[in-house]
Short mmCIF file of C-alpha atoms and ligand atoms in Angstrom, two decimals:
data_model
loop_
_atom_site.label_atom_id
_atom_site.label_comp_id
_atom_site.label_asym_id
_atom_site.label_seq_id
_atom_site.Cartn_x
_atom_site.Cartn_y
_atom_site.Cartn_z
CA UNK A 1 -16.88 -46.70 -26.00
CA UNK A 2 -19.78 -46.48 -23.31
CA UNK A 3 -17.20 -47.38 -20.69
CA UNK A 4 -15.05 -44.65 -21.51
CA UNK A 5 -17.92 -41.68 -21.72
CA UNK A 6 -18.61 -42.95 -18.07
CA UNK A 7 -15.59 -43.06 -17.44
CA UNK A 8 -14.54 -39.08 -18.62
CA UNK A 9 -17.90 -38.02 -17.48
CA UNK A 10 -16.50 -39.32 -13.73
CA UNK A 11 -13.55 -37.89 -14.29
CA UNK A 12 -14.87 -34.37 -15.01
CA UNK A 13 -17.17 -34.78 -11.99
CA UNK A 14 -13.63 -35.40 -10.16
CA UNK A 15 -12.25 -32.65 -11.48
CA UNK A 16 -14.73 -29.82 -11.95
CA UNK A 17 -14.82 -29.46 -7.79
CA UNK A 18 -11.19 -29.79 -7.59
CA UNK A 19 -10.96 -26.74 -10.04
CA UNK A 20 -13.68 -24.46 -7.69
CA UNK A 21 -11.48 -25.31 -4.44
CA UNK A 22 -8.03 -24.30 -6.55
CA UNK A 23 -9.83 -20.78 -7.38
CA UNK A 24 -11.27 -20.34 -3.93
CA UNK A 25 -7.43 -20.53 -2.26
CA UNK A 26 -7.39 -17.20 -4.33
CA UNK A 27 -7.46 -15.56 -0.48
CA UNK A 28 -6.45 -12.14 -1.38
CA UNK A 29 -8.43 -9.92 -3.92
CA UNK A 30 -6.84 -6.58 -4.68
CA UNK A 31 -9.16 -3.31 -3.49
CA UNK A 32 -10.88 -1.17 -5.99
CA UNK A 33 -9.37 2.69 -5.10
CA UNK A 34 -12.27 4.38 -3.20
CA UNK A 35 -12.02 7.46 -5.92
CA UNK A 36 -12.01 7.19 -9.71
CA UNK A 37 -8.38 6.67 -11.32
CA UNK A 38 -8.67 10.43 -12.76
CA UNK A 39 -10.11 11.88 -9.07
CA UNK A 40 -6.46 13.01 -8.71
CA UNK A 41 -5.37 14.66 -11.29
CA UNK A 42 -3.65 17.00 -12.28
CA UNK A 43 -1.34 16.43 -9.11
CA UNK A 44 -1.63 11.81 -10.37
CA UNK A 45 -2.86 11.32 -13.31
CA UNK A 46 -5.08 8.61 -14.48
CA UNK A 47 -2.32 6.93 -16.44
CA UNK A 48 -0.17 6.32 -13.60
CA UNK A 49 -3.21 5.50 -11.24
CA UNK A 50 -4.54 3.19 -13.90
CA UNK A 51 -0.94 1.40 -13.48
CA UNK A 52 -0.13 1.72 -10.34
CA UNK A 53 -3.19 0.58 -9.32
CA UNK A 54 -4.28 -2.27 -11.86
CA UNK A 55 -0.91 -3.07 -12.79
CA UNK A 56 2.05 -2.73 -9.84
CA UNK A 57 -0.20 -3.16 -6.80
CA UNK A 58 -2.62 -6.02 -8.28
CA UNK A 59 0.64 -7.83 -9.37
CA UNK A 60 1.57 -8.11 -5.87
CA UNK A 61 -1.10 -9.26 -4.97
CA UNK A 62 -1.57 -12.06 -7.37
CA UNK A 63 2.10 -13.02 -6.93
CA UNK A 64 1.17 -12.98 -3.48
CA UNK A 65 -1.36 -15.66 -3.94
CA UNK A 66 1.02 -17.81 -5.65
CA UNK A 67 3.46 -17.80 -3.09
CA UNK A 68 1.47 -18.28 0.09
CA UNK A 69 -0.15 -21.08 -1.87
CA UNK A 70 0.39 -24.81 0.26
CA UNK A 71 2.37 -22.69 3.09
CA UNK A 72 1.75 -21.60 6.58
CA UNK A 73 0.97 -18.55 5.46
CA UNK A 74 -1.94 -19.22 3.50
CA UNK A 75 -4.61 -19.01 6.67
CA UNK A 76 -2.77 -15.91 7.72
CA UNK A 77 -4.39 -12.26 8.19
CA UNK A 78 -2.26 -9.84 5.69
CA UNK A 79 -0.74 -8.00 8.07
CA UNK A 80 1.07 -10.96 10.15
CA UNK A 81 2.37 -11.74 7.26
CA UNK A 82 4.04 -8.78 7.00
CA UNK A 83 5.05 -9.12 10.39
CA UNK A 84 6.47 -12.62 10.63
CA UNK A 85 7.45 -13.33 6.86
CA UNK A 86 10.43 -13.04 5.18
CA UNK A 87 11.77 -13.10 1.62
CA UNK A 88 9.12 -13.05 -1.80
CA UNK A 89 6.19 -13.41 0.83
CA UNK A 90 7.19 -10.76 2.94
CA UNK A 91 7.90 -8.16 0.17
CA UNK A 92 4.72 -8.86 -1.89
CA UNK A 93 2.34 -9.19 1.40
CA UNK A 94 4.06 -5.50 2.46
CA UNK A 95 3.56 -4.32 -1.02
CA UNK A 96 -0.22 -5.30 -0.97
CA UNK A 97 -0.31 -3.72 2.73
CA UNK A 98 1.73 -0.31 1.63
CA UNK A 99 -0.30 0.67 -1.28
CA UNK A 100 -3.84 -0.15 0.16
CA UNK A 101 -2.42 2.15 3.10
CA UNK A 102 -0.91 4.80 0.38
CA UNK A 103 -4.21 4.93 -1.87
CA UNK A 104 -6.15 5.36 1.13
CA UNK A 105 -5.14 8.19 2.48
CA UNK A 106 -5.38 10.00 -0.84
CA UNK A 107 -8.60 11.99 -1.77
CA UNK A 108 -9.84 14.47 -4.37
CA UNK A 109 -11.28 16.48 -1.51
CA UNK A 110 -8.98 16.20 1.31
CA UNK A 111 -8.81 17.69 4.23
CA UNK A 112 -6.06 19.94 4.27
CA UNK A 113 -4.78 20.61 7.75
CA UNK A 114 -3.79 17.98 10.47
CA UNK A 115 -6.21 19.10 13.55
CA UNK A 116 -6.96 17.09 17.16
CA UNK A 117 -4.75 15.03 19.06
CA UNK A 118 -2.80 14.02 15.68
CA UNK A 119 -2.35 18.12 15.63
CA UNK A 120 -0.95 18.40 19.20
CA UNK A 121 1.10 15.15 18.45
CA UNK A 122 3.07 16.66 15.31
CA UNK A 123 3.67 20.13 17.15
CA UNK A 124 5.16 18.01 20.21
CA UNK A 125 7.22 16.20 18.24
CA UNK A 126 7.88 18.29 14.73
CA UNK A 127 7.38 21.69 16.77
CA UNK A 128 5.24 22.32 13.21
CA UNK A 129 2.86 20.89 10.46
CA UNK A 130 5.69 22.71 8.16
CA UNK A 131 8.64 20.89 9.89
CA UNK A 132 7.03 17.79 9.71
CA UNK A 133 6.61 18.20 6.03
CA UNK A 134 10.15 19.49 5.35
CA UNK A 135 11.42 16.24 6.96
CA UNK A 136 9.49 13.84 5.11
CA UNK A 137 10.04 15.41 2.36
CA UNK A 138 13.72 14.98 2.78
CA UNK A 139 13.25 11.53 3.63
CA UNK A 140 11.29 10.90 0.19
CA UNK A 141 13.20 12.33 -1.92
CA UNK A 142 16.72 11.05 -0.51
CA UNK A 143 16.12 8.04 0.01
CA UNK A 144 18.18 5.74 -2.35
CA UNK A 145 16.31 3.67 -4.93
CA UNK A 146 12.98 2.21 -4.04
CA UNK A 147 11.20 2.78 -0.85
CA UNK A 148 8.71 4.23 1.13
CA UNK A 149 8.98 7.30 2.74
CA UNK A 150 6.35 6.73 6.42
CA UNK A 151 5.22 9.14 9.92
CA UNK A 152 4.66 6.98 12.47
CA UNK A 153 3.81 6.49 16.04
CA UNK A 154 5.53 4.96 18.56
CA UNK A 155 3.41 3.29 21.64
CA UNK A 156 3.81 6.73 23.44
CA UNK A 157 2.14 8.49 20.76
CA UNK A 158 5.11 10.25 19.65
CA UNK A 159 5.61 10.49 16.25
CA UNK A 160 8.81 9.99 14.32
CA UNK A 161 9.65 9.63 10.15
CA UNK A 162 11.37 6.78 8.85
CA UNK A 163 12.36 6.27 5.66
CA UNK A 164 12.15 2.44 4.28
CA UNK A 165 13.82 0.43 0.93
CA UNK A 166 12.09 -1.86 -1.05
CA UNK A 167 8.68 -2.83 0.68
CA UNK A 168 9.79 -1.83 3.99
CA UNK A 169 6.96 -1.32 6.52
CA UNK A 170 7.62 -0.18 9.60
CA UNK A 171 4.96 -2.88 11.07
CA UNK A 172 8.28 -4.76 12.04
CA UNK A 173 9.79 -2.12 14.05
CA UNK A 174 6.71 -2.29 16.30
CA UNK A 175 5.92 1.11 14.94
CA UNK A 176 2.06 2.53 13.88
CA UNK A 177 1.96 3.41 10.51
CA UNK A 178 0.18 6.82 10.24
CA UNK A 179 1.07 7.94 6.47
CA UNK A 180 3.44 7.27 3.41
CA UNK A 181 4.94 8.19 0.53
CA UNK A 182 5.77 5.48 -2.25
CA UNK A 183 8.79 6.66 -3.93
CA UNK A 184 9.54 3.49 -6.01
CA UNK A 185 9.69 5.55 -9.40
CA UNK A 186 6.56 3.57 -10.63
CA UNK A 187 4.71 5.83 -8.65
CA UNK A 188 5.62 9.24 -10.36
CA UNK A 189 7.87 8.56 -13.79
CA UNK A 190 5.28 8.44 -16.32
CA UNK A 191 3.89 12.28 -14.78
CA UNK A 192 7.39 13.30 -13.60
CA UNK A 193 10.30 11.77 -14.81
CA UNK A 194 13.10 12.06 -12.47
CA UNK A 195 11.59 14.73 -10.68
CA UNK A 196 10.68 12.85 -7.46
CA UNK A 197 10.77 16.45 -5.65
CA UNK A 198 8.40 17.26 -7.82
CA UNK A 199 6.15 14.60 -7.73
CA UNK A 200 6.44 14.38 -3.72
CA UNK A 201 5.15 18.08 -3.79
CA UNK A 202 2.31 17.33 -5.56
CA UNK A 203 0.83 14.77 -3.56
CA UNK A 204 0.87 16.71 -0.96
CA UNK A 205 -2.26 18.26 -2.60
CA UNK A 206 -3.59 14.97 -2.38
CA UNK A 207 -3.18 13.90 1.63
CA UNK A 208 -6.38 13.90 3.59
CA UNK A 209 -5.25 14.59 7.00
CA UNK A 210 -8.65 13.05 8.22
CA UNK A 211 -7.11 9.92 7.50
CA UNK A 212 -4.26 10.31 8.68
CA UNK A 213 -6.47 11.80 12.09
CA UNK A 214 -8.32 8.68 12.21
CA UNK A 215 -5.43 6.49 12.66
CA UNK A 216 -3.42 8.25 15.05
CA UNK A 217 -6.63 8.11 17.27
CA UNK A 218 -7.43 4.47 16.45
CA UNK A 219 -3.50 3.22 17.07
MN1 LIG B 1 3.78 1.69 -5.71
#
């Protein structure tokens, strides 16, 4: 009886530090938004924040976790990941990467026009802030199925739109990321339905060009 008490009590001893090293492998921890879930609305509402957020983005990156658990991977910086990887890892390490990107060029109070270099960029190579937005607009919305709708920079600093399925990130085309549009319909059905038009109009409201300034200039 004594023997065996000793003997558990070891065994927990065994085990209790094996459990702390399983939870610190946890590597990736999702972001808190950097505005509350209702800052947006009414263009987002706090519903679909509160999933898209807590729900679709924080599953990817627990799923994430799993997966990179015991591979390569697992001592890896997110974003080579998303360069290099392929398969489950790659789409849930570019889903993490996509909607920290996505929610953080969002504000409440955003600036509303593009100004700068990021300014003289879009007129060289949209001839207009308006053009620019009339083509990725037409890249959102007709794009087929889930995606991501992106602006980006080449290493010229001429800017281009691409539109992406799935958790496409234009990372892998050696191409800067300078803003998106998430047009998997998680992001807009439970405010708009099928109206992705509609929804893509709306956050529009919600861009803060700063953002979008700061990393043009910091490419
Ligand atoms: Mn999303």
């Amino acid at each position: 009886m004594f023997v065996s008490m000793i003997a558990t009590l070891f065994l927990s001893l065994l085990i209790i530090p094996t459990m702390t090293t399983t939870d610190t492998t946890t590597r990736f921890v999702p972001r808190d938004l950097p505005y509350a879930y209702d800052a947006l609305a009414p263009h987002v509402s706090e519903e679909t924040m509160r999933y898209h957020h807590d729900k679709h983005y924080a599953g990817y990156v627990a799923k994430l976790n799993e997966l990179v658990l015991d591979t390569p991977y697992a001592g890896q910086p997110l974003e080579d990941i998303v360069v290099s990887a392929d398969g489950p890892i790659y789409n849930n390490a570019a889903q993490m990467w996509n909607h920290e990107f996505f929610f953080d060029q969002l504000s409440p109070e955003p600036q509303t026009r593009p100004e700068g270099p990021l300014l003289a960029a879009i007129e060289r190579s949209f001839g207009s802030v308006e053009n620019l937005k009339a083509q990725l607009d037409k890249a959102a919305v007709g794009l087929f199925g889930s995606g991501w709708a992106w602006l980006v920079a080449d290493k010229q600093g001429d800017l281009s739109i691409v539109a992406e399925p799935n958790a496409g990130n234009p990372l892998r085309r050696g191409l800067v990321p300078l803003l998106c549009f998430d047009v998997w319909e998680h992001a807009y059905y439970i405010d708009y339905r099928n109206r992705r038009a509609d929804a893509v109009a709306a956050l529009w409201n919600c861009i803060d060009w700063g953002a979008v300034e700061r990393r043009y200039e910091q490419r």
